Amino acid sequence: MSVSTQSRSHSDFPSDFRGAVLRPTDDGYDAARALYQGRAADHGPALIARCADEEDVATAMRYACAHGIPVAVRSGGHGSDGYAMPGGALVVDLSAMRTVTVDPETRVVRAQPGVTLGEMDAAAQRHGLAVPAGTVSSTGVAGLTLGGGIGYLMRRYGATVDNLLGCDVITVDGRKVRADPAENPDLFWALRGGGGNFGVVTSLEYRAHPVGPEVVAGQLIFPLDQAADVLGKLSAHLATAPRELGLLVAIAPAPPLPMLPREVHGKPVLILVVVYTGEPAAAPAVVGPLAAAGRPLADLVGTTTWVRANSMLDAVAPYGMRMNLRGGYLPALSADAVDVLLEYVATLPSKPGDIYSINLSFMGGAISEDRDEDSMAFSREGAAWLWEAICKWDVPGRDAEYDAWATALTEAMRPHALTNGYANLSDDLGEEWRRGVHGSEAKHRRLRAVKAAWDPQNLLRFNKNIAPEATG
Ligand SMILES: Cc1cc2nc3c(=O)[nH]c(=O)nc-3n(C[C@H](O)[C@H](O)[C@H](O)COP(=O)(O)OP(=O)(O)OC[C@H]3O[C@@H](n4cnc5c(N)ncnc54)[C@H](O)[C@@H]3O)c2cc1C
């Protein structure tokens, strides 16, 4: 995380800015700069401009553009790189802009960028609706959407970007523009997967779908020594699984639940996190074979609500720990890839109190089949599964061992993984990775051209950066 920038006091920051302006000596500065990624707290930004509305965003961007000052953008604060609060930077903080509205007639949901997934889910569920998004309720809608957005509904309704109807954007020089299929379609193409490279998004409009409120969801917990066998048997069953089945496989420490033998508490186990949003009566035929793939220690799948199901992972997602995140796409769940993941579980440098989870998200269905790879920046070509390793610990002295472990795992997974990937579910791995993560070279060139058109000075550079295409 080398995201420091040259410090500047910004004593000339515009006085007509209506929101809160927080400098290192101000009360509230430390609370405002806290991110999900605890390592970001090692450095503080020079100024946090907490915007009250989109006029404030425009004011801050006009100031930055006039002085050639690079800008970081903070929405939900979950970005694993901590790019939302770089040392010494000017931050446009959108976390106070958190209105969400739902039109039950048109099924259109509009969210400001400070809205979290939990807030959007709660609002949409009042009308029996949901926008396909992620699995932890404190994640921000904005950063998640701009990267792609995957979760339990992706097989049924696609990625979040597949359901994005349009955005309002403040450009780097402070103009308000619309991005949708009719207005500025190239910008809209790039915003759906290209991250925060092109402008500051102040409103996101989504297509929502009927979901729940009742769903069948929960966890099937197996001993780790059954993992290879269970995962080997899954593929055959999943080949015909309906799109209503969402499945995330996790290798993670067993929670201290009374129904689990005491000796496995805190030890790695295989957890199938199941969310079935189809007709409850059909659930046993879909979920039953998952449990029958082995001899579970616990079967915690039952009828619940969509809001509960889509926040069941919150318990292992506390704010503010030091963390790293690696991941990529797999063309299939091969025995060799599973072997690598299991081998690396055994070498994890974890201690009591640390949190880790090695995940496999089942793709296919709408996210894989219903959209053309070139229809937007987000890439999905060839992806059948997404692997992901997330580790969390407390003290800086342990960063190096965790980073070395994650780097070695990424190298070991490389022969099994695709070169494209999902930018939001990995730390930034550098120039070569960024060139490939959106898919083809042609897509990367198109992203660079859109960047050159909308942010030629690369003021929005604290992100998985796409360098503007060289001109002249
Ligand atoms: C615990 C956890 C669980 C997660 N689960 C999922 C999941 O289930 N599915 C999934 O798809 N992803 C998931 N993610 C990844 C998540 O999508 C990304 O971390 C995403 O960047 C978070 O967005 P944010 O707004 O919360 O973060 P922020 O840190 O505020 O933003 C991340 C970056 O996005 C850009 N950005 C944010 N808002 C704007 C804006 N309004 N305009 C322009 N640029 C902007 C900026 O470059 C910023 O640095 C998870 C992450 C964590 C830490």
CSV table of N, CA, C and O and ligand atoms in Angstrom, one decimal, residues 36 73-80 83-84 94 113 133-136 138-144 146 149-151 195-196 199-202 317 323 390 392 422 424-425 462-463, ligand 1:
chain,number,residue,atom,x,y,z
A,36,TYR,N,-12.3,0.3,6.5
A,36,TYR,CA,-12.4,-1.2,6.8
A,36,TYR,C,-11.0,-1.7,6.9
A,36,TYR,O,-10.6,-2.5,7.7
A,73,VAL,N,-11.3,9.2,-3.4
A,73,VAL,CA,-12.8,9.2,-3.2
A,73,VAL,C,-13.1,8.1,-2.2
A,73,VAL,O,-12.7,7.0,-2.3
A,74,ARG,N,-14.0,8.5,-1.2
A,74,ARG,CA,-14.4,7.6,-0.2
A,74,ARG,C,-15.9,7.4,-0.2
A,74,ARG,O,-16.6,8.4,-0.1
A,75,SER,N,-16.4,6.2,-0.3
A,75,SER,CA,-17.9,6.0,-0.2
A,75,SER,C,-18.1,5.1,1.0
A,75,SER,O,-18.3,5.6,2.1
A,76,GLY,N,-18.2,3.8,0.8
A,76,GLY,CA,-18.4,2.9,1.9
A,76,GLY,C,-17.2,2.5,2.7
A,76,GLY,O,-17.3,2.0,3.8
A,77,GLY,N,-16.0,2.8,2.2
A,77,GLY,CA,-14.8,2.6,2.9
A,77,GLY,C,-14.3,1.2,3.0
A,77,GLY,O,-13.4,0.8,3.8
A,78,HIS,N,-14.8,0.3,2.1
A,78,HIS,CA,-14.4,-1.1,2.2
A,78,HIS,C,-13.3,-1.5,1.2
A,78,HIS,O,-12.9,-2.7,1.2
A,79,GLY,N,-12.8,-0.6,0.4
A,79,GLY,CA,-11.8,-1.0,-0.6
A,79,GLY,C,-10.5,-1.6,0.2
A,79,GLY,O,-10.0,-0.9,1.1
A,80,SER,N,-10.1,-2.7,-0.3
A,80,SER,CA,-9.0,-3.4,0.5
A,80,SER,C,-7.7,-2.7,0.4
A,80,SER,O,-6.8,-2.9,1.2
A,83,TYR,N,-7.3,2.9,-0.7
A,83,TYR,CA,-7.1,4.0,-1.5
A,83,TYR,C,-8.0,5.2,-1.2
A,83,TYR,O,-7.9,6.3,-1.7
A,84,ALA,N,-9.0,4.9,-0.3
A,84,ALA,CA,-10.0,6.0,0.0
A,84,ALA,C,-9.4,7.0,0.9
A,84,ALA,O,-9.9,8.1,1.1
A,94,LEU,N,-17.9,10.8,0.5
A,94,LEU,CA,-19.3,10.8,0.2
A,94,LEU,C,-20.1,10.0,1.2
A,94,LEU,O,-21.3,9.8,0.9
A,113,PRO,N,-24.0,7.6,-3.1
A,113,PRO,CA,-22.8,6.8,-2.9
A,113,PRO,C,-22.5,6.4,-1.5
A,113,PRO,O,-21.7,5.4,-1.3
A,133,ALA,N,-26.2,-7.6,-5.3
A,133,ALA,CA,-25.0,-6.9,-4.9
A,133,ALA,C,-24.2,-7.9,-4.0
A,133,ALA,O,-24.2,-9.1,-4.3
A,134,GLY,N,-23.5,-7.4,-3.0
A,134,GLY,CA,-22.5,-8.2,-2.3
A,134,GLY,C,-23.1,-8.8,-1.0
A,134,GLY,O,-24.3,-8.7,-0.7
A,135,THR,N,-22.2,-9.5,-0.3
A,135,THR,CA,-22.6,-10.4,0.8
A,135,THR,C,-22.3,-9.9,2.2
A,135,THR,O,-22.6,-10.6,3.2
A,136,VAL,N,-21.7,-8.7,2.3
A,136,VAL,CA,-21.5,-8.1,3.7
A,136,VAL,C,-22.2,-6.7,3.7
A,136,VAL,O,-21.9,-5.9,2.9
A,138,SER,N,-22.1,-4.0,5.4
A,138,SER,CA,-21.4,-2.7,5.6
A,138,SER,C,-20.7,-2.2,4.4
A,138,SER,O,-20.2,-1.1,4.3
A,139,THR,N,-20.6,-3.0,3.3
A,139,THR,CA,-19.9,-2.6,2.1
A,139,THR,C,-20.7,-1.5,1.4
A,139,THR,O,-21.9,-1.4,1.4
A,140,GLY,N,-20.0,-0.5,0.8
A,140,GLY,CA,-20.6,0.6,0.1
A,140,GLY,C,-21.1,0.2,-1.3
A,140,GLY,O,-20.5,-0.6,-2.0
A,141,VAL,N,-22.3,0.7,-1.7
A,141,VAL,CA,-22.8,0.4,-3.0
A,141,VAL,C,-21.9,0.9,-4.1
A,141,VAL,O,-21.8,0.3,-5.2
A,142,ALA,N,-21.3,2.1,-3.8
A,142,ALA,CA,-20.6,2.8,-5.0
A,142,ALA,C,-19.4,2.0,-5.4
A,142,ALA,O,-19.3,1.7,-6.6
A,143,GLY,N,-18.4,1.8,-4.5
A,143,GLY,CA,-17.2,1.1,-4.9
A,143,GLY,C,-17.5,-0.3,-5.4
A,143,GLY,O,-16.9,-0.7,-6.4
A,144,LEU,N,-18.5,-0.9,-4.8
A,144,LEU,CA,-18.8,-2.3,-5.2
A,144,LEU,C,-19.3,-2.3,-6.6
A,144,LEU,O,-18.9,-3.0,-7.5
A,146,LEU,N,-18.9,0.1,-9.0
A,146,LEU,CA,-18.0,0.5,-10.0
A,146,LEU,C,-17.0,-0.6,-10.4
A,146,LEU,O,-16.4,-0.5,-11.5
A,149,GLY,N,-19.5,-6.0,-8.7
A,149,GLY,CA,-20.6,-6.4,-7.8
A,149,GLY,C,-21.1,-7.8,-8.0
A,149,GLY,O,-21.9,-8.1,-8.9
A,150,ILE,N,-20.6,-8.7,-7.1
A,150,ILE,CA,-21.1,-10.1,-7.2
A,150,ILE,C,-21.6,-10.6,-5.8
A,150,ILE,O,-21.2,-10.1,-4.8
A,151,GLY,N,-22.5,-11.5,-5.8
A,151,GLY,CA,-23.1,-12.0,-4.6
A,151,GLY,C,-24.1,-13.1,-4.8
A,151,GLY,O,-24.0,-13.8,-5.9
A,195,GLY,N,-14.0,1.0,-12.2
A,195,GLY,CA,-13.7,1.6,-10.9
A,195,GLY,C,-13.8,3.1,-10.9
A,195,GLY,O,-14.4,3.7,-11.8
A,196,GLY,N,-13.2,3.7,-9.9
A,196,GLY,CA,-13.3,5.1,-9.7
A,196,GLY,C,-12.4,6.0,-10.5
A,196,GLY,O,-11.8,7.0,-10.0
A,199,GLY,N,-14.6,9.8,-12.9
A,199,GLY,CA,-15.4,10.9,-12.3
A,199,GLY,C,-15.9,10.5,-11.0
A,199,GLY,O,-15.7,9.3,-10.6
A,200,VAL,N,-16.5,11.4,-10.3
A,200,VAL,CA,-17.1,11.0,-9.0
A,200,VAL,C,-18.6,10.8,-9.1
A,200,VAL,O,-19.3,11.7,-9.5
A,201,VAL,N,-19.0,9.6,-8.8
A,201,VAL,CA,-20.4,9.2,-9.0
A,201,VAL,C,-21.2,9.6,-7.8
A,201,VAL,O,-20.9,9.2,-6.7
A,202,THR,N,-22.3,10.4,-8.1
A,202,THR,CA,-23.1,10.9,-7.0
A,202,THR,C,-24.4,10.3,-6.8
A,202,THR,O,-25.1,10.5,-5.9
A,317,ALA,N,-16.8,-10.1,9.5
A,317,ALA,CA,-16.3,-8.9,8.8
A,317,ALA,C,-16.2,-7.7,9.6
A,317,ALA,O,-16.9,-6.7,9.3
A,323,MET,N,-5.5,-6.1,6.9
A,323,MET,CA,-6.0,-7.2,6.1
A,323,MET,C,-5.2,-7.2,4.7
A,323,MET,O,-4.5,-6.2,4.4
A,390,ILE,N,-9.0,-14.0,2.0
A,390,ILE,CA,-9.0,-12.7,2.8
A,390,ILE,C,-8.5,-13.1,4.2
A,390,ILE,O,-8.9,-14.0,4.8
A,392,LYS,N,-7.1,-11.3,8.1
A,392,LYS,CA,-7.1,-10.1,8.9
A,392,LYS,C,-6.4,-10.4,10.2
A,392,LYS,O,-6.5,-11.5,10.8
A,422,TYR,N,-11.7,-10.2,-11.2
A,422,TYR,CA,-12.6,-9.3,-10.6
A,422,TYR,C,-11.8,-8.3,-9.8
A,422,TYR,O,-11.3,-8.7,-8.7
A,424,ASN,N,-12.4,-5.9,-7.8
A,424,ASN,CA,-12.7,-5.5,-6.4
A,424,ASN,C,-12.3,-6.6,-5.4
A,424,ASN,O,-12.2,-6.3,-4.2
A,425,LEU,N,-12.2,-7.8,-5.8
A,425,LEU,CA,-11.9,-8.9,-4.8
A,425,LEU,C,-10.4,-9.3,-4.9
A,425,LEU,O,-10.1,-10.5,-4.9
A,462,PHE,N,-5.9,7.5,-7.1
A,462,PHE,CA,-5.9,6.6,-5.9
A,462,PHE,C,-6.9,5.6,-6.1
A,462,PHE,O,-8.0,5.6,-5.6
A,463,ASN,N,-6.6,4.6,-6.9
A,463,ASN,CA,-7.5,3.5,-7.3
A,463,ASN,C,-6.7,2.5,-8.1
A,463,ASN,O,-5.5,2.7,-8.3
B,1,LIG,C1,-15.6,-7.5,4.0
B,1,LIG,C2,-15.7,-7.3,2.6
B,1,LIG,C3,-16.7,-8.0,1.9
B,1,LIG,C4,-16.9,-7.8,0.5
B,1,LIG,N1,-17.8,-8.5,-0.1
B,1,LIG,C5,-18.0,-8.3,-1.5
B,1,LIG,C6,-19.0,-9.0,-2.2
B,1,LIG,O1,-19.7,-9.9,-1.6
B,1,LIG,N2,-19.1,-8.8,-3.5
B,1,LIG,C7,-18.4,-7.9,-4.1
B,1,LIG,O2,-18.6,-7.7,-5.3
B,1,LIG,N3,-17.4,-7.2,-3.5
B,1,LIG,C8,-17.2,-7.4,-2.2
B,1,LIG,N4,-16.2,-6.7,-1.5
B,1,LIG,C9,-15.3,-5.8,-2.3
B,1,LIG,C10,-16.0,-4.4,-2.5
B,1,LIG,O3,-16.8,-4.5,-3.6
B,1,LIG,C11,-14.9,-3.4,-2.7
B,1,LIG,O4,-14.1,-3.3,-1.6
B,1,LIG,C12,-15.5,-2.0,-3.0
B,1,LIG,O5,-14.5,-1.2,-3.5
B,1,LIG,C13,-16.1,-1.4,-1.8
B,1,LIG,O6,-16.7,-0.2,-2.1
B,1,LIG,P1,-16.8,1.0,-0.9
B,1,LIG,O7,-17.6,2.1,-1.5
B,1,LIG,O8,-17.3,0.3,0.3
B,1,LIG,O9,-15.3,1.3,-0.7
B,1,LIG,P2,-14.4,2.6,-0.8
B,1,LIG,O10,-13.1,2.2,-0.1
B,1,LIG,O11,-15.1,3.8,-0.3
B,1,LIG,O12,-14.2,2.8,-2.3
B,1,LIG,C14,-13.3,2.0,-3.0
B,1,LIG,C15,-12.8,2.7,-4.2
B,1,LIG,O13,-13.8,2.9,-5.2
B,1,LIG,C16,-13.7,4.2,-5.8
B,1,LIG,N5,-15.0,4.9,-5.5
B,1,LIG,C17,-15.8,4.6,-4.4
B,1,LIG,N6,-16.9,5.4,-4.5
B,1,LIG,C18,-16.8,6.2,-5.6
B,1,LIG,C19,-17.6,7.1,-6.2
B,1,LIG,N7,-18.8,7.5,-5.7
B,1,LIG,N8,-17.1,7.7,-7.4
B,1,LIG,C20,-16.0,7.4,-7.9
B,1,LIG,N9,-15.2,6.4,-7.4
B,1,LIG,C21,-15.6,5.8,-6.2
B,1,LIG,C22,-12.5,4.8,-5.2
B,1,LIG,O14,-11.4,4.6,-6.1
B,1,LIG,C23,-12.3,4.1,-3.9
B,1,LIG,O15,-10.9,4.1,-3.5
B,1,LIG,C24,-16.0,-6.9,-0.2
B,1,LIG,C25,-15.0,-6.2,0.5
B,1,LIG,C26,-14.9,-6.4,1.9
B,1,LIG,C27,-13.8,-5.6,2.6
